[in-house]
mmCIF file of C-alpha atoms in Angstrom:
data_model
loop_
_atom_site.group_PDB
_atom_site.id
_atom_site.type_symbol
_atom_site.label_atom_id
_atom_site.label_comp_id
_atom_site.label_asym_id
_atom_site.label_seq_id
_atom_site.Cartn_x
_atom_site.Cartn_y
_atom_site.Cartn_z
ATOM 1 C CA ASN I 1 0.000 0.000 0.000
ATOM 2 C CA GLU I 2 2.803 2.437 0.807
ATOM 3 C CA VAL I 3 4.464 1.685 -2.503
ATOM 4 C CA LEU I 4 1.236 2.242 -4.414
ATOM 5 C CA GLY I 5 0.136 5.198 -2.322
ATOM 6 C CA ALA I 6 3.346 7.231 -2.490
ATOM 7 C CA SER I 7 3.477 10.377 -4.582
ATOM 8 C CA LYS I 8 6.574 9.102 -6.425
ATOM 9 C CA VAL I 9 5.785 5.489 -7.181
ATOM 10 C CA ARG I 10 8.510 2.871 -6.990
ATOM 11 C CA ILE I 11 7.199 -0.549 -7.792
ATOM 12 C CA HIS I 12 9.548 -3.443 -7.247
ATOM 13 C CA GLU I 13 9.334 -6.829 -8.959
ATOM 14 C CA THR I 14 8.991 -8.439 -5.538
ATOM 15 C CA LEU I 15 5.655 -6.702 -5.039
ATOM 16 C CA ILE I 16 4.156 -9.112 -7.560
ATOM 17 C CA THR I 17 6.471 -12.120 -7.234
ATOM 18 C CA GLY I 18 6.037 -12.133 -3.457
ATOM 19 C CA LEU I 19 2.276 -12.158 -3.783
ATOM 20 C CA THR I 20 2.217 -14.862 -6.436
ATOM 21 C CA GLY I 21 4.615 -16.968 -4.358
ATOM 22 C CA ILE I 22 2.305 -16.775 -1.359
ATOM 23 C CA LEU I 23 -0.712 -17.596 -3.510
ATOM 24 C CA ASP I 24 1.119 -20.594 -4.985
ATOM 25 C CA ASP I 25 1.925 -21.851 -1.481
ATOM 26 C CA ILE I 26 -1.668 -21.416 -0.336
ATOM 27 C CA GLU I 27 -2.882 -23.343 -3.370
ATOM 28 C CA VAL I 28 -0.568 -26.245 -2.514
ATOM 29 C CA TYR I 29 -0.735 -26.245 1.288
ATOM 30 C CA GLY I 30 -4.007 -24.462 2.011
ATOM 31 C CA PRO I 31 -6.201 -27.569 1.888
ATOM 32 C CA LEU I 32 -4.142 -29.070 4.725
ATOM 33 C CA PHE I 33 -5.520 -26.399 7.046
ATOM 34 C CA ASN I 34 -9.131 -26.944 5.998
ATOM 35 C CA ASP I 35 -9.694 -23.179 5.980
ATOM 36 C CA GLY I 36 -12.262 -22.225 3.372
ATOM 37 C CA ALA I 37 -11.833 -18.506 4.012
ATOM 38 C CA LEU I 38 -8.082 -18.727 3.361
ATOM 39 C CA LEU I 39 -8.646 -20.586 0.097
ATOM 40 C CA GLN I 40 -11.356 -18.123 -0.945
ATOM 41 C CA CYS I 41 -9.106 -15.160 -0.171
ATOM 42 C CA ALA I 42 -6.269 -16.659 -2.210
ATOM 43 C CA ALA I 43 -8.585 -17.419 -5.131
ATOM 44 C CA GLU I 44 -9.971 -13.879 -5.123
ATOM 45 C CA ALA I 45 -6.493 -12.375 -4.847
ATOM 46 C CA ARG I 46 -5.275 -14.480 -7.766
ATOM 47 C CA SER I 47 -8.263 -13.545 -9.929
ATOM 48 C CA THR I 48 -7.901 -9.866 -8.998
ATOM 49 C CA PHE I 49 -4.121 -9.484 -9.253
ATOM 50 C CA GLY I 50 -2.954 -12.532 -11.205
ATOM 51 C CA GLU I 51 -2.566 -10.863 -14.583
ATOM 52 C CA ILE I 52 -0.990 -7.636 -13.334
ATOM 53 C CA THR I 53 2.718 -7.094 -13.899
ATOM 54 C CA PRO I 54 5.035 -4.549 -12.283
ATOM 55 C CA ASP I 55 5.475 -2.847 -15.667
ATOM 56 C CA MET I 56 1.712 -2.463 -15.998
ATOM 57 C CA LEU I 57 1.603 -0.783 -12.596
ATOM 58 C CA ARG I 58 4.576 1.464 -13.354
ATOM 59 C CA ASP I 59 3.007 2.662 -16.607
ATOM 60 C CA ASP I 60 -0.577 3.259 -15.479
ATOM 61 C CA PRO I 61 -1.428 5.503 -12.502
ATOM 62 C CA ALA I 62 -5.125 4.628 -12.842
ATOM 63 C CA LEU I 63 -4.290 0.921 -12.578
ATOM 64 C CA GLN I 64 -2.143 1.650 -9.515
ATOM 65 C CA GLN I 65 -5.099 3.328 -7.869
ATOM 66 C CA GLN I 66 -7.480 0.505 -8.780
ATOM 67 C CA VAL I 67 -5.073 -2.161 -7.505
ATOM 68 C CA ASN I 68 -4.665 -0.219 -4.273
ATOM 69 C CA LEU I 69 -8.448 -0.062 -3.822
ATOM 70 C CA ASN I 70 -8.809 -3.765 -4.634
ATOM 71 C CA ALA I 71 -6.073 -4.666 -2.139
ATOM 72 C CA GLN I 72 -7.765 -2.584 0.552
ATOM 73 C CA ALA I 73 -11.096 -4.265 -0.162
ATOM 74 C CA LEU I 74 -9.535 -7.735 0.143
ATOM 75 C CA ALA I 75 -7.784 -6.738 3.361
ATOM 76 C CA ASN I 76 -11.068 -5.433 4.757
ATOM 77 C CA ARG I 77 -12.880 -8.654 3.868
ATOM 78 C CA PHE I 78 -10.196 -11.129 4.873
ATOM 79 C CA GLY I 79 -7.963 -9.184 7.268
ATOM 80 C CA GLN I 80 -8.940 -11.334 10.220
ATOM 81 C CA LEU I 81 -7.196 -14.295 8.583
ATOM 82 C CA GLY I 82 -3.929 -12.890 9.875
ATOM 83 C CA ALA I 83 -5.167 -12.611 13.452
ATOM 84 C CA ARG I 84 -3.556 -15.054 15.809
ATOM 85 C CA ARG I 85 -5.898 -17.719 17.069
ATOM 86 C CA LEU I 86 -5.204 -19.022 20.543
ATOM 87 C CA ALA I 87 -7.004 -22.070 21.827
#
């Protein structure tokens, strides 16, 4: 969000490769945790951001803004997935 929200945008390759790496791991290991919300979040993130490249973001301020809004919406919907659960 900071990278996309800054006035002078610097978008690093790892912004996208990090996300796709996490989504790949969730796809492989997610079913082990039997967490439907986690799998749904990953599927929505992949469908929302899967085709976006760093170059696309660097070249299109409107796309940057839309991706930022989409990321915020996903975080609002699924943000509790990162909360620590203590038994």
